[in-house]
Every structure is written in structure tokens, then in C-alpha cells.
């Protein structure tokens, strides 16, 4: 399943956003450093990154709670810089929901309509509709403290959706929920989004959540967009070390560029002396972190491969071969997660299917030879904006 690259005009565009904060000790933090993203109509877009990378700052700037030092924000083609928060066609579900604990569920949900002085009948009708949408029919008169975490989450959603925003911003809305409830709410949110057909900009620091929910993901790190694209593309083709490390498990093997070969491929030599040639395109402005065909001989790179690309059988000529020693093996049901010493600076993570492991030893200390197809390998350079 591969979502098509967007072709329609974006509903939201953030162009070259920059935001600097002063810290109490007199220093400065560059929370957003030239951040650009687009969001398509009806898209589920996720901002993914570690704590402190600028996710909340970006959402607050889109919502109108934070002024940018530089950059522009467009909604449906209109520049909304300077437009006050309450005039913007967006609404936010905050990390801690920010519900009014002393008001009933219905009054919480009705809040923005009351501020806008909608009629009582209209408000009642819309509140009923919203409570039904989020599965809280019958809870109108409850108080917030009489609700579970998941129910409070739904109230926050209903309250944000009642004003019919074009874009819903969600700042780590599931982080307070336990694992089982979280996974249930992930499905509900995804279903809700396709049902109401508006764009979601969803913030999380949880990579599995991002992969499960998103049409596209923008990986943020050091206040910059490290990579932006469909989730499958980011997982299979990370452009830089930051994205590879943050999204899923990865192996990064030291190598250097040898040069171009007669077929126009770029040759690399690994830490253990093996060589391989990979087809690379010329550098592109959309992947500033990537290694390109322009890379100079002698450049140091890391060759990236996922643990599941490992095979315990030779795959023919177009693969790398490694000899390793098992350090640790974890049986996790469908497969084994094996940690191997292959003489590289870091241990190698391999995933071995249970049926492949039937007649070989994965005990610590056992010698193991394995293969990785060239097409499962990708050269990377360091993060965008790393210091
Ligand atoms: N109002 C503020 N004053 C000073 N520093 C701030 C302020 N808001 C955020 N920051 C800093 O900006 C950086 C990005 O913060 P934030 O956007 O909240 O990150 P995230 O949501 O990804 O965890 C952090 O280093 C944070 O400490
Ligand atoms: Mg945050």
C-alpha cells in the first residue's frame, strides 16, 4: 500500500518557519529552523520527533498562539500570518486536553458555540451530533472528573471538532493513555478522520504510532525537517541517520565512497573490506541529508539496512555476506531478534524467522553467517543541521 504523492493544492502550507526562544539563563534555543511542510486536504499528517525538537512550537504557530520570527503560513492558499487564533479555521486538541473540570461534558463540548453566541437549539443539536460522533452519547451531563482518560480524550476531540475546523491539530493526544487504550484510540482517531474528511496534523514522539496512523510523516530533529514523505518511504528509504535511527530499528555500517563504476553506480567499501555498488541519483534539494551520485571518493558514509533484510541463505551475487558471533537472542513469538558481533563498531541487529532458525544455533557465542541483499542497503550521511 503506497499513498500517491499529493497532486492537489495543499490545505496548509508552512514556508521557512523560524522561531527562536530566549532561555532563562540568557541563552537562546532555535526551536524552528527553516521548517517547511505542506498538508493536503483530507490528509493524516504526523510530526514525529524527540522531545524538544519543536513539534509543539510548530503546532502553536499554525494555531496562532505563537508568532514566527520568519516564515509564512498559508491555509487554503491564504496567508494567515497575523490572523488571530480564533479567526483561523483550525482547532487544537492539547496534550493534557485542557478541559474545564467544573463543567459538564455538554458544556465543555459546546464551549466554542457559546462563545460565538449560537442559539440554544443549534448548540444542543450540534453537541448531540458531536457526542454521537465520538461515541459518548448519554454522557452529556457527566462531569469531567467522572470520566476515564479515554473518555476525556473523546470530549476534547468533540470540543475541537464542533467548530468545524478545516484542520485539526493534535498535540500528543494519546500520550496519557495506557498501551491497550492507546492502540484502540489510534484506530478510532483514524476512522474518525476518514469519516469527517478533514486534515489532521498529529504530533507524536512514538514512531510506531506515526507509522500506523499517517499518510505522510515529517520527521523533526534539531528544529529542522529531517525528512518528509509517505510513511513507507521514510521507513524503507531514510535519507539520513536521524530518520533511520528514529523510525524503526536500523543497522549503520561504516563505509567509504570508492568512486563511480563503469555502469554509473557508486562503489562503497565497508569497514570489513567488502565492496558493493549502488545506483544513486544526483543530489536533490528535497533530500539534503542523502548521499548522492555527486559524493566524492573517500567520503565517509554509513550504510543502512533494516534487521529484517537479513537472510541465513545466500541470495546470489548481489548481496553482502557477514560472519558474526551471536551476542544475544530474544524469542519474540513470530521471530528471533538476534544481536551479532560482526566486527563493526556497533552490534548488528538481525531478525530471523522462526522457521529459518529451525536447524541452526542462535545461542550466545555461536558463529553465524548471513547475507543482506544490496537492494536492502542504503548509504546515509549525518543528520540535517547536526552540530
Ligand atoms: N516559551 C518558551 N520559552 C523558551 N523556550 C521554549 C519555549 N517553548 C519552547 N521552548 C524550547 O523550544 C524547543 C522546542 O520546544 P517544543 O516545541 O515544545 O518541543 P516538542 O513539542 O517537540 O517537545 C525546546 O528546546 C524548548 O525548551
Ligand atoms: Mg510538545
mmCIF file of C-alpha atoms and ligand atoms in Angstrom:
data_model
loop_
_atom_site.group_PDB
_atom_site.id
_atom_site.type_symbol
_atom_site.label_atom_id
_atom_site.label_comp_id
_atom_site.label_asym_id
_atom_site.label_seq_id
_atom_site.Cartn_x
_atom_site.Cartn_y
_atom_site.Cartn_z
ATOM 1 C CA UNK A 1 0.000 0.000 0.000
ATOM 2 C CA UNK A 2 1.655 3.184 -1.151
ATOM 3 C CA UNK A 3 -0.155 6.517 -0.846
ATOM 4 C CA UNK A 4 0.210 8.555 -4.003
ATOM 5 C CA UNK A 5 2.299 11.687 -3.880
ATOM 6 C CA UNK A 6 -0.098 14.595 -3.444
ATOM 7 C CA UNK A 7 -1.141 16.428 -6.586
ATOM 8 C CA UNK A 8 -3.872 18.769 -5.326
ATOM 9 C CA UNK A 9 -3.283 22.182 -3.762
ATOM 10 C CA UNK A 10 -2.346 21.947 -0.075
ATOM 11 C CA UNK A 11 -4.857 22.979 2.580
ATOM 12 C CA UNK A 12 -1.956 24.065 4.812
ATOM 13 C CA UNK A 13 1.488 25.229 3.904
ATOM 14 C CA UNK A 14 4.238 26.296 6.297
ATOM 15 C CA UNK A 15 7.104 28.014 4.475
ATOM 16 C CA UNK A 16 10.547 28.518 6.014
ATOM 17 C CA UNK A 17 9.298 28.870 9.587
ATOM 18 C CA UNK A 18 11.867 30.112 12.087
ATOM 19 C CA UNK A 19 11.373 30.630 15.804
ATOM 20 C CA UNK A 20 13.956 31.461 18.445
ATOM 21 C CA UNK A 21 13.276 31.441 22.202
ATOM 22 C CA UNK A 22 15.278 33.146 24.899
ATOM 23 C CA UNK A 23 16.077 30.831 27.790
ATOM 24 C CA UNK A 24 16.059 31.984 31.438
ATOM 25 C CA UNK A 25 19.854 31.625 31.657
ATOM 26 C CA UNK A 26 20.302 34.211 28.902
ATOM 27 C CA UNK A 27 20.856 31.684 26.100
ATOM 28 C CA UNK A 28 18.783 31.019 23.001
ATOM 29 C CA UNK A 29 17.031 27.999 21.507
ATOM 30 C CA UNK A 30 16.309 27.745 17.811
ATOM 31 C CA UNK A 31 13.039 25.809 18.149
ATOM 32 C CA UNK A 32 12.183 26.015 14.434
ATOM 33 C CA UNK A 33 14.986 26.344 11.925
ATOM 34 C CA UNK A 34 13.666 26.876 8.401
ATOM 35 C CA UNK A 35 10.785 24.406 8.651
ATOM 36 C CA UNK A 36 8.593 23.864 5.587
ATOM 37 C CA UNK A 37 5.723 21.390 5.339
ATOM 38 C CA UNK A 38 2.533 21.005 3.315
ATOM 39 C CA UNK A 39 -0.676 19.259 4.322
ATOM 40 C CA UNK A 40 -3.155 18.005 1.717
ATOM 41 C CA UNK A 41 -6.931 18.118 2.079
ATOM 42 C CA UNK A 42 -8.091 15.042 3.995
ATOM 43 C CA UNK A 43 -4.550 14.039 4.855
ATOM 44 C CA UNK A 44 -3.372 12.464 8.108
ATOM 45 C CA UNK A 45 -0.013 14.103 8.605
ATOM 46 C CA UNK A 46 2.264 13.361 11.537
ATOM 47 C CA UNK A 47 5.028 15.482 13.043
ATOM 48 C CA UNK A 48 7.404 12.954 14.587
ATOM 49 C CA UNK A 49 10.446 13.728 16.657
ATOM 50 C CA UNK A 50 12.051 13.515 20.075
ATOM 51 C CA UNK A 51 11.091 15.750 22.954
ATOM 52 C CA UNK A 52 12.233 19.339 22.442
ATOM 53 C CA UNK A 53 12.564 19.167 18.642
ATOM 54 C CA UNK A 54 9.961 21.904 18.005
ATOM 55 C CA UNK A 55 6.713 19.955 17.430
ATOM 56 C CA UNK A 56 4.555 21.933 19.854
ATOM 57 C CA UNK A 57 6.070 25.226 18.705
ATOM 58 C CA UNK A 58 5.113 24.414 15.105
ATOM 59 C CA UNK A 59 1.541 23.487 16.078
ATOM 60 C CA UNK A 60 1.204 26.645 18.184
ATOM 61 C CA UNK A 61 2.415 28.757 15.274
ATOM 62 C CA UNK A 62 -0.166 27.144 12.955
ATOM 63 C CA UNK A 63 -2.907 27.666 15.554
ATOM 64 C CA UNK A 64 -1.917 31.325 16.062
ATOM 65 C CA UNK A 65 -0.663 31.051 19.660
ATOM 66 C CA UNK A 66 2.948 31.762 18.711
ATOM 67 C CA UNK A 67 4.367 34.393 16.327
ATOM 68 C CA UNK A 68 7.129 33.251 13.992
ATOM 69 C CA UNK A 69 10.370 35.238 13.693
ATOM 70 C CA UNK A 70 10.352 34.455 9.974
ATOM 71 C CA UNK A 71 8.348 32.391 7.522
ATOM 72 C CA UNK A 72 4.784 32.208 6.297
ATOM 73 C CA UNK A 73 1.729 30.079 6.918
ATOM 74 C CA UNK A 74 -0.992 29.604 4.310
ATOM 75 C CA UNK A 75 -4.363 27.962 4.830
ATOM 76 C CA UNK A 76 -6.277 27.117 1.647
ATOM 77 C CA UNK A 77 -3.907 29.432 -0.215
ATOM 78 C CA UNK A 78 -4.434 32.422 2.096
ATOM 79 C CA UNK A 79 -1.548 33.895 4.084
ATOM 80 C CA UNK A 80 -2.728 33.839 7.709
ATOM 81 C CA UNK A 81 0.327 35.447 9.348
ATOM 82 C CA UNK A 82 -1.040 37.982 11.796
ATOM 83 C CA UNK A 83 -4.540 36.465 11.831
ATOM 84 C CA UNK A 84 -5.664 35.934 15.448
ATOM 85 C CA UNK A 85 -6.079 32.354 16.675
ATOM 86 C CA UNK A 86 -9.881 32.446 16.948
ATOM 87 C CA UNK A 87 -10.237 33.532 13.287
ATOM 88 C CA UNK A 88 -8.150 30.658 11.920
ATOM 89 C CA UNK A 89 -10.041 27.629 10.542
ATOM 90 C CA UNK A 90 -8.067 25.286 12.781
ATOM 91 C CA UNK A 91 -8.620 23.824 16.211
ATOM 92 C CA UNK A 92 -6.331 22.085 18.652
ATOM 93 C CA UNK A 93 -6.551 19.037 20.892
ATOM 94 C CA UNK A 94 -3.954 19.722 23.568
ATOM 95 C CA UNK A 95 -1.686 17.190 25.211
ATOM 96 C CA UNK A 96 -3.495 17.379 28.553
ATOM 97 C CA UNK A 97 -6.874 18.026 26.896
ATOM 98 C CA UNK A 98 -7.330 21.359 28.805
ATOM 99 C CA UNK A 99 -10.973 20.537 29.601
ATOM 100 C CA UNK A 100 -12.982 22.584 32.090
ATOM 101 C CA UNK A 101 -13.237 20.254 35.100
ATOM 102 C CA UNK A 102 -16.149 22.112 36.709
ATOM 103 C CA UNK A 103 -18.341 21.992 33.582
ATOM 104 C CA UNK A 104 -20.378 19.093 32.237
ATOM 105 C CA UNK A 105 -19.357 17.161 29.135
ATOM 106 C CA UNK A 106 -22.037 19.005 27.126
ATOM 107 C CA UNK A 107 -20.861 22.457 28.279
ATOM 108 C CA UNK A 108 -17.246 21.570 27.509
ATOM 109 C CA UNK A 109 -18.177 20.469 24.004
ATOM 110 C CA UNK A 110 -20.478 23.479 23.486
ATOM 111 C CA UNK A 111 -17.869 25.990 24.616
ATOM 112 C CA UNK A 112 -16.869 27.494 21.254
ATOM 113 C CA UNK A 113 -20.517 27.747 20.125
ATOM 114 C CA UNK A 114 -21.395 29.561 23.357
ATOM 115 C CA UNK A 115 -18.547 31.991 22.782
ATOM 116 C CA UNK A 116 -19.850 32.525 19.241
ATOM 117 C CA UNK A 117 -23.373 33.027 20.694
ATOM 118 C CA UNK A 118 -25.030 30.259 18.702
ATOM 119 C CA UNK A 119 -28.726 29.656 19.518
ATOM 120 C CA UNK A 120 -29.587 27.175 22.296
ATOM 121 C CA UNK A 121 -31.367 24.843 19.865
ATOM 122 C CA UNK A 122 -28.460 24.890 17.392
ATOM 123 C CA UNK A 123 -25.957 24.282 20.194
ATOM 124 C CA UNK A 124 -27.958 21.361 21.582
ATOM 125 C CA UNK A 125 -28.265 19.771 18.143
ATOM 126 C CA UNK A 126 -24.546 20.132 17.375
ATOM 127 C CA UNK A 127 -23.442 18.863 20.799
ATOM 128 C CA UNK A 128 -25.644 15.756 20.397
ATOM 129 C CA UNK A 129 -24.145 15.214 16.957
ATOM 130 C CA UNK A 130 -20.554 15.555 18.237
ATOM 131 C CA UNK A 131 -21.114 13.247 21.230
ATOM 132 C CA UNK A 132 -22.519 10.644 18.871
ATOM 133 C CA UNK A 133 -19.522 11.066 16.551
ATOM 134 C CA UNK A 134 -17.041 10.317 19.348
ATOM 135 C CA UNK A 135 -19.148 7.562 20.962
ATOM 136 C CA UNK A 136 -20.222 9.496 24.062
ATOM 137 C CA UNK A 137 -23.997 9.573 23.613
ATOM 138 C CA UNK A 138 -25.543 9.501 27.078
ATOM 139 C CA UNK A 139 -22.566 11.232 28.752
ATOM 140 C CA UNK A 140 -23.753 14.835 28.216
ATOM 141 C CA UNK A 141 -24.445 15.573 31.889
ATOM 142 C CA UNK A 142 -21.390 13.868 33.375
ATOM 143 C CA UNK A 143 -18.606 15.897 34.896
ATOM 144 C CA UNK A 144 -15.100 15.613 33.509
ATOM 145 C CA UNK A 145 -13.698 14.016 36.673
ATOM 146 C CA UNK A 146 -16.291 11.232 36.299
ATOM 147 C CA UNK A 147 -14.718 10.133 33.001
ATOM 148 C CA UNK A 148 -11.845 7.770 32.163
ATOM 149 C CA UNK A 149 -8.762 9.027 30.313
ATOM 150 C CA UNK A 150 -10.069 7.703 27.004
ATOM 151 C CA UNK A 151 -13.458 9.352 27.531
ATOM 152 C CA UNK A 152 -11.811 12.684 28.377
ATOM 153 C CA UNK A 153 -9.843 12.325 25.180
ATOM 154 C CA UNK A 154 -13.089 11.953 23.224
ATOM 155 C CA UNK A 155 -14.586 15.032 24.892
ATOM 156 C CA UNK A 156 -11.511 17.016 23.843
ATOM 157 C CA UNK A 157 -11.981 15.772 20.270
ATOM 158 C CA UNK A 158 -15.680 16.645 20.225
ATOM 159 C CA UNK A 159 -14.931 20.094 21.620
ATOM 160 C CA UNK A 160 -12.318 20.741 18.943
ATOM 161 C CA UNK A 161 -14.448 19.422 16.082
ATOM 162 C CA UNK A 162 -17.687 21.248 16.900
ATOM 163 C CA UNK A 163 -16.461 24.471 15.317
ATOM 164 C CA UNK A 164 -15.943 22.561 12.044
ATOM 165 C CA UNK A 165 -12.257 23.358 11.536
ATOM 166 C CA UNK A 166 -10.594 22.690 8.177
ATOM 167 C CA UNK A 167 -7.589 21.334 10.035
ATOM 168 C CA UNK A 168 -7.406 19.608 13.393
ATOM 169 C CA UNK A 169 -4.121 19.920 15.273
ATOM 170 C CA UNK A 170 -3.440 17.178 17.820
ATOM 171 C CA UNK A 171 -0.513 17.573 20.215
ATOM 172 C CA UNK A 172 0.461 14.122 21.534
ATOM 173 C CA UNK A 173 -3.213 13.439 22.307
ATOM 174 C CA UNK A 174 -2.653 9.782 23.200
ATOM 175 C CA UNK A 175 0.433 10.103 25.386
ATOM 176 C CA UNK A 176 -1.508 9.972 28.663
ATOM 177 C CA UNK A 177 -3.259 6.680 27.825
ATOM 178 C CA UNK A 178 -2.098 3.173 28.668
ATOM 179 C CA UNK A 179 -0.925 0.911 25.881
ATOM 180 C CA UNK A 180 -4.153 -1.014 25.208
ATOM 181 C CA UNK A 181 -6.346 2.078 25.246
ATOM 182 C CA UNK A 182 -3.840 3.918 23.145
ATOM 183 C CA UNK A 183 -3.964 1.338 20.406
ATOM 184 C CA UNK A 184 -7.799 1.402 20.467
ATOM 185 C CA UNK A 185 -7.820 5.210 20.274
ATOM 186 C CA UNK A 186 -5.366 5.118 17.365
ATOM 187 C CA UNK A 187 -7.892 3.115 15.360
ATOM 188 C CA UNK A 188 -10.758 5.361 16.445
ATOM 189 C CA UNK A 189 -8.904 8.535 15.520
ATOM 190 C CA UNK A 190 -8.000 7.169 12.119
ATOM 191 C CA UNK A 191 -11.621 6.130 11.486
ATOM 192 C CA UNK A 192 -12.910 9.478 12.709
ATOM 193 C CA UNK A 193 -10.562 11.330 10.398
ATOM 194 C CA UNK A 194 -11.714 9.453 7.295
ATOM 195 C CA UNK A 195 -15.349 9.825 8.376
ATOM 196 C CA UNK A 196 -15.280 13.611 8.779
ATOM 197 C CA UNK A 197 -12.847 14.151 5.905
ATOM 198 C CA UNK A 198 -10.691 16.959 7.287
ATOM 199 C CA UNK A 199 -6.920 17.171 7.598
ATOM 200 C CA UNK A 200 -5.230 16.101 10.816
ATOM 201 C CA UNK A 201 -1.820 17.340 11.892
ATOM 202 C CA UNK A 202 -0.898 14.861 14.589
ATOM 203 C CA UNK A 203 2.104 15.167 16.884
ATOM 204 C CA UNK A 204 3.806 12.187 18.462
ATOM 205 C CA UNK A 205 7.251 11.091 19.622
ATOM 206 C CA UNK A 206 6.195 7.444 19.154
ATOM 207 C CA UNK A 207 7.464 6.029 15.877
ATOM 208 C CA UNK A 208 5.133 3.028 15.805
ATOM 209 C CA UNK A 209 2.155 5.312 16.293
ATOM 210 C CA UNK A 210 3.382 7.549 13.466
ATOM 211 C CA UNK A 211 3.836 4.614 11.073
ATOM 212 C CA UNK A 212 0.454 3.119 11.930
ATOM 213 C CA UNK A 213 -1.591 6.276 11.512
ATOM 214 C CA UNK A 214 -0.075 8.599 8.954
ATOM 215 C CA UNK A 215 -0.397 9.213 5.244
ATOM 216 C CA UNK A 216 2.799 11.216 5.453
ATOM 217 C CA UNK A 217 5.293 11.889 8.226
ATOM 218 C CA UNK A 218 7.566 14.866 8.780
ATOM 219 C CA UNK A 219 10.489 13.759 10.954
ATOM 220 C CA UNK A 220 11.729 16.708 13.024
ATOM 221 C CA UNK A 221 15.096 16.896 14.739
ATOM 222 C CA UNK A 222 17.279 19.818 15.842
ATOM 223 C CA UNK A 223 14.396 22.167 14.938
ATOM 224 C CA UNK A 224 14.544 21.081 11.297
ATOM 225 C CA UNK A 225 12.649 18.775 8.976
ATOM 226 C CA UNK A 226 14.963 15.802 8.648
ATOM 227 C CA UNK A 227 12.733 14.071 6.114
ATOM 228 C CA UNK A 228 9.173 14.426 4.877
ATOM 229 C CA UNK A 229 7.257 11.828 2.894
ATOM 230 C CA UNK A 230 4.861 8.845 2.905
ATOM 231 C CA UNK A 231 5.448 6.592 5.932
ATOM 232 C CA UNK A 232 6.529 3.599 3.813
ATOM 233 C CA UNK A 233 9.080 5.760 2.017
ATOM 234 C CA UNK A 234 10.573 7.072 5.261
ATOM 235 C CA UNK A 235 10.844 3.559 6.649
ATOM 236 C CA UNK A 236 12.367 1.979 3.518
ATOM 237 C CA UNK A 237 14.389 4.934 2.240
ATOM 238 C CA UNK A 238 15.576 7.155 5.073
ATOM 239 C CA UNK A 239 17.820 9.943 3.799
ATOM 240 C CA UNK A 240 19.867 10.487 6.915
ATOM 241 C CA UNK A 241 20.988 8.863 10.132
ATOM 242 C CA UNK A 242 18.476 10.749 12.233
ATOM 243 C CA UNK A 243 15.480 9.389 10.321
ATOM 244 C CA UNK A 244 16.930 5.868 10.131
ATOM 245 C CA UNK A 245 17.520 5.775 13.878
ATOM 246 C CA UNK A 246 14.268 7.386 14.869
ATOM 247 C CA UNK A 247 11.964 5.302 12.684
ATOM 248 C CA UNK A 248 12.259 1.578 13.353
ATOM 249 C CA UNK A 249 15.393 -0.408 14.147
ATOM 250 C CA UNK A 250 18.391 0.024 11.930
ATOM 251 C CA UNK A 251 21.961 -1.076 11.335
ATOM 252 C CA UNK A 252 24.508 1.538 10.319
ATOM 253 C CA UNK A 253 27.770 0.157 8.954
ATOM 254 C CA UNK A 254 30.800 2.417 8.415
ATOM 255 C CA UNK A 255 31.923 2.624 4.785
ATOM 256 C CA UNK A 256 33.667 4.981 2.396
ATOM 257 C CA UNK A 257 32.946 6.050 -1.163
ATOM 258 C CA UNK A 258 35.326 4.409 -3.665
ATOM 259 C CA UNK A 259 34.008 6.171 -6.757
ATOM 260 C CA UNK A 260 31.752 5.671 -9.771
ATOM 261 C CA UNK A 261 31.985 2.389 -11.649
ATOM 262 C CA UNK A 262 31.618 1.839 -15.412
ATOM 263 C CA UNK A 263 27.857 1.284 -15.053
ATOM 264 C CA UNK A 264 27.369 4.684 -13.414
ATOM 265 C CA UNK A 265 26.855 3.125 -9.968
ATOM 266 C CA UNK A 266 28.617 4.389 -6.875
ATOM 267 C CA UNK A 267 31.032 1.946 -5.222
ATOM 268 C CA UNK A 268 31.414 1.688 -1.464
ATOM 269 C CA UNK A 269 33.946 -0.149 0.691
ATOM 270 C CA UNK A 270 32.720 -1.434 4.038
ATOM 271 C CA UNK A 271 34.628 -1.490 7.322
ATOM 272 C CA UNK A 272 35.472 -5.165 6.671
ATOM 273 C CA UNK A 273 36.801 -4.594 3.134
ATOM 274 C CA UNK A 274 33.761 -5.872 1.191
ATOM 275 C CA UNK A 275 32.638 -3.666 -1.654
ATOM 276 C CA UNK A 276 29.289 -3.060 -3.253
ATOM 277 C CA UNK A 277 27.912 -0.757 -5.947
ATOM 278 C CA UNK A 278 24.610 1.038 -5.546
ATOM 279 C CA UNK A 279 22.659 3.056 -8.086
ATOM 280 C CA UNK A 280 22.457 6.628 -6.798
ATOM 281 C CA UNK A 281 20.819 9.686 -8.250
ATOM 282 C CA UNK A 282 22.314 13.162 -8.239
ATOM 283 C CA UNK A 283 21.663 15.175 -5.090
ATOM 284 C CA UNK A 284 18.188 16.655 -4.816
ATOM 285 C CA UNK A 285 17.075 19.678 -2.823
ATOM 286 C CA UNK A 286 14.273 17.639 -1.242
ATOM 287 C CA UNK A 287 16.704 15.205 0.374
ATOM 288 C CA UNK A 288 19.505 17.403 1.669
ATOM 289 C CA UNK A 289 20.784 14.690 4.023
ATOM 290 C CA UNK A 290 21.136 11.965 1.409
ATOM 291 C CA UNK A 291 24.290 10.598 -0.169
ATOM 292 C CA UNK A 292 24.159 11.309 -3.892
ATOM 293 C CA UNK A 293 25.986 10.337 -7.059
ATOM 294 C CA UNK A 294 27.996 13.553 -6.592
ATOM 295 C CA UNK A 295 29.591 12.237 -3.381
ATOM 296 C CA UNK A 296 33.377 12.430 -3.505
ATOM 297 C CA UNK A 297 35.681 9.387 -3.302
ATOM 298 C CA UNK A 298 36.931 8.942 0.250
ATOM 299 C CA UNK A 299 33.752 10.423 1.800
ATOM 300 C CA UNK A 300 32.729 8.591 4.932
ATOM 301 C CA UNK A 301 29.164 7.282 4.933
ATOM 302 C CA UNK A 302 27.068 4.841 6.908
ATOM 303 C CA UNK A 303 25.403 2.006 5.053
ATOM 304 C CA UNK A 304 21.940 1.467 6.426
ATOM 305 C CA UNK A 305 19.993 -1.770 6.495
ATOM 306 C CA UNK A 306 16.964 -2.972 8.438
ATOM 307 C CA UNK A 307 17.178 -6.087 10.678
ATOM 308 C CA UNK A 308 14.512 -7.877 8.620
ATOM 309 C CA UNK A 309 16.651 -7.739 5.423
ATOM 310 C CA UNK A 310 18.908 -10.484 6.834
ATOM 311 C CA UNK A 311 18.846 -13.914 5.234
ATOM 312 C CA UNK A 312 20.543 -17.047 6.564
ATOM 313 C CA UNK A 313 20.829 -18.381 2.997
ATOM 314 C CA UNK A 314 22.975 -16.952 0.229
ATOM 315 C CA UNK A 315 20.956 -14.744 -2.076
ATOM 316 C CA UNK A 316 23.360 -14.973 -5.028
ATOM 317 C CA UNK A 317 25.831 -12.379 -6.252
ATOM 318 C CA UNK A 318 24.022 -9.197 -5.378
ATOM 319 C CA UNK A 319 24.378 -9.424 -1.641
ATOM 320 C CA UNK A 320 26.757 -8.723 1.214
ATOM 321 C CA UNK A 321 28.000 -11.607 3.330
ATOM 322 C CA UNK A 322 28.820 -11.261 7.010
ATOM 323 C CA UNK A 323 30.356 -13.614 9.543
ATOM 324 C CA UNK A 324 29.314 -12.875 13.071
ATOM 325 C CA UNK A 325 29.079 -14.238 16.544
ATOM 326 C CA UNK A 326 25.775 -14.255 18.411
ATOM 327 C CA UNK A 327 25.778 -11.953 21.453
ATOM 328 C CA UNK A 328 22.149 -12.264 22.487
ATOM 329 C CA UNK A 329 18.962 -13.846 21.151
ATOM 330 C CA UNK A 330 15.425 -12.869 22.085
ATOM 331 C CA UNK A 331 12.474 -15.000 21.013
ATOM 332 C CA UNK A 332 9.551 -12.664 20.432
ATOM 333 C CA UNK A 333 6.935 -15.062 19.047
ATOM 334 C CA UNK A 334 6.926 -14.811 15.263
ATOM 335 C CA UNK A 335 10.715 -14.438 15.056
ATOM 336 C CA UNK A 336 14.027 -14.129 16.884
ATOM 337 C CA UNK A 337 15.779 -10.829 17.468
ATOM 338 C CA UNK A 338 19.478 -11.602 17.308
ATOM 339 C CA UNK A 339 22.322 -9.278 18.271
ATOM 340 C CA UNK A 340 25.589 -10.100 16.470
ATOM 341 C CA UNK A 341 29.200 -9.008 16.698
ATOM 342 C CA UNK A 342 30.400 -8.642 13.090
ATOM 343 C CA UNK A 343 33.499 -6.588 13.891
ATOM 344 C CA UNK A 344 31.723 -3.259 13.304
ATOM 345 C CA UNK A 345 31.665 -0.541 15.986
ATOM 346 C CA UNK A 346 28.057 -1.411 16.869
ATOM 347 C CA UNK A 347 26.345 -4.766 17.241
ATOM 348 C CA UNK A 348 24.289 -5.863 14.257
ATOM 349 C CA UNK A 349 20.532 -6.349 14.776
ATOM 350 C CA UNK A 350 19.075 -9.234 12.820
ATOM 351 C CA UNK A 351 15.572 -10.612 12.642
ATOM 352 C CA UNK A 352 15.445 -14.327 11.961
ATOM 353 C CA UNK A 353 12.137 -16.006 11.177
ATOM 354 C CA UNK A 354 11.364 -18.950 13.467
ATOM 355 C CA UNK A 355 11.285 -21.416 10.536
ATOM 356 C CA UNK A 356 14.727 -20.255 9.261
ATOM 357 C CA UNK A 357 16.186 -20.868 12.696
ATOM 358 C CA UNK A 358 14.957 -24.474 12.998
ATOM 359 C CA UNK A 359 18.311 -26.246 12.421
ATOM 360 C CA UNK A 360 20.880 -23.619 13.400
ATOM 361 C CA UNK A 361 22.140 -22.435 16.761
ATOM 362 C CA UNK A 362 21.328 -18.917 17.888
ATOM 363 C CA UNK A 363 22.871 -19.456 21.324
ATOM 364 C CA UNK A 364 25.235 -16.727 22.554
ATOM 365 C CA UNK A 365 28.733 -17.433 21.207
ATOM 366 C CA UNK A 366 27.502 -19.388 18.138
ATOM 367 C CA UNK A 367 29.085 -18.454 14.808
ATOM 368 C CA UNK A 368 26.621 -17.305 12.169
ATOM 369 C CA UNK A 369 26.993 -16.380 8.510
ATOM 370 C CA UNK A 370 24.273 -14.268 6.969
ATOM 371 C CA UNK A 371 23.530 -12.309 3.829
ATOM 372 C CA UNK A 372 21.971 -8.930 3.096
ATOM 373 C CA UNK A 373 20.809 -8.130 -0.453
ATOM 374 C CA UNK A 374 22.328 -4.993 -1.987
ATOM 375 C CA UNK A 375 18.868 -3.635 -2.617
ATOM 376 C CA UNK A 376 18.240 -3.653 1.135
ATOM 377 C CA UNK A 377 21.222 -1.331 1.698
ATOM 378 C CA UNK A 378 21.217 2.456 1.546
ATOM 379 C CA UNK A 379 24.038 4.944 2.104
ATOM 380 C CA UNK A 380 23.369 7.746 4.574
ATOM 381 C CA UNK A 381 25.148 10.810 5.852
ATOM 382 C CA UNK A 382 24.618 12.508 9.176
ATOM 383 C CA UNK A 383 21.542 14.457 10.259
ATOM 384 C CA UNK A 384 20.367 17.678 8.707
ATOM 385 C CA UNK A 385 21.514 20.565 10.888
ATOM 386 C CA UNK A 386 23.551 18.396 13.295
ATOM 387 C CA UNK A 387 26.323 20.256 15.060
HETATM 388 N N1 LIG B 1 8.119 29.644 25.632
HETATM 389 C C1 LIG B 1 9.333 29.137 25.549
HETATM 390 N N2 LIG B 1 10.413 29.762 26.064
HETATM 391 C C2 LIG B 1 11.662 29.258 25.947
HETATM 392 N N3 LIG B 1 11.938 28.116 25.317
HETATM 393 C C3 LIG B 1 10.926 27.429 24.769
HETATM 394 C C4 LIG B 1 9.562 27.892 24.855
HETATM 395 N N4 LIG B 1 8.759 26.997 24.226
HETATM 396 C C5 LIG B 1 9.583 26.026 23.778
HETATM 397 N N5 LIG B 1 10.866 26.274 24.084
HETATM 398 C C6 LIG B 1 12.041 25.461 23.715
HETATM 399 O O1 LIG B 1 11.997 25.240 22.326
HETATM 400 C C7 LIG B 1 12.362 23.913 21.997
HETATM 401 C C8 LIG B 1 11.201 23.225 21.283
HETATM 402 O O2 LIG B 1 10.139 23.040 22.207
HETATM 403 P P1 LIG B 1 8.763 22.312 21.827
HETATM 404 O O3 LIG B 1 8.259 22.886 20.552
HETATM 405 O O4 LIG B 1 7.879 22.378 22.999
HETATM 406 O O5 LIG B 1 9.287 20.822 21.570
HETATM 407 P P2 LIG B 1 8.453 19.440 21.473
HETATM 408 O O6 LIG B 1 6.996 19.763 21.446
HETATM 409 O O7 LIG B 1 8.953 18.813 20.210
HETATM 410 O O8 LIG B 1 8.858 18.652 22.670
HETATM 411 C C9 LIG B 1 12.740 23.252 23.310
HETATM 412 O O9 LIG B 1 14.125 23.371 23.464
HETATM 413 C C10 LIG B 1 12.005 24.077 24.344
HETATM 414 O O10 LIG B 1 12.671 24.056 25.577
HETATM 415 MG MG1 LIG B 2 5.484 19.126 22.735
#
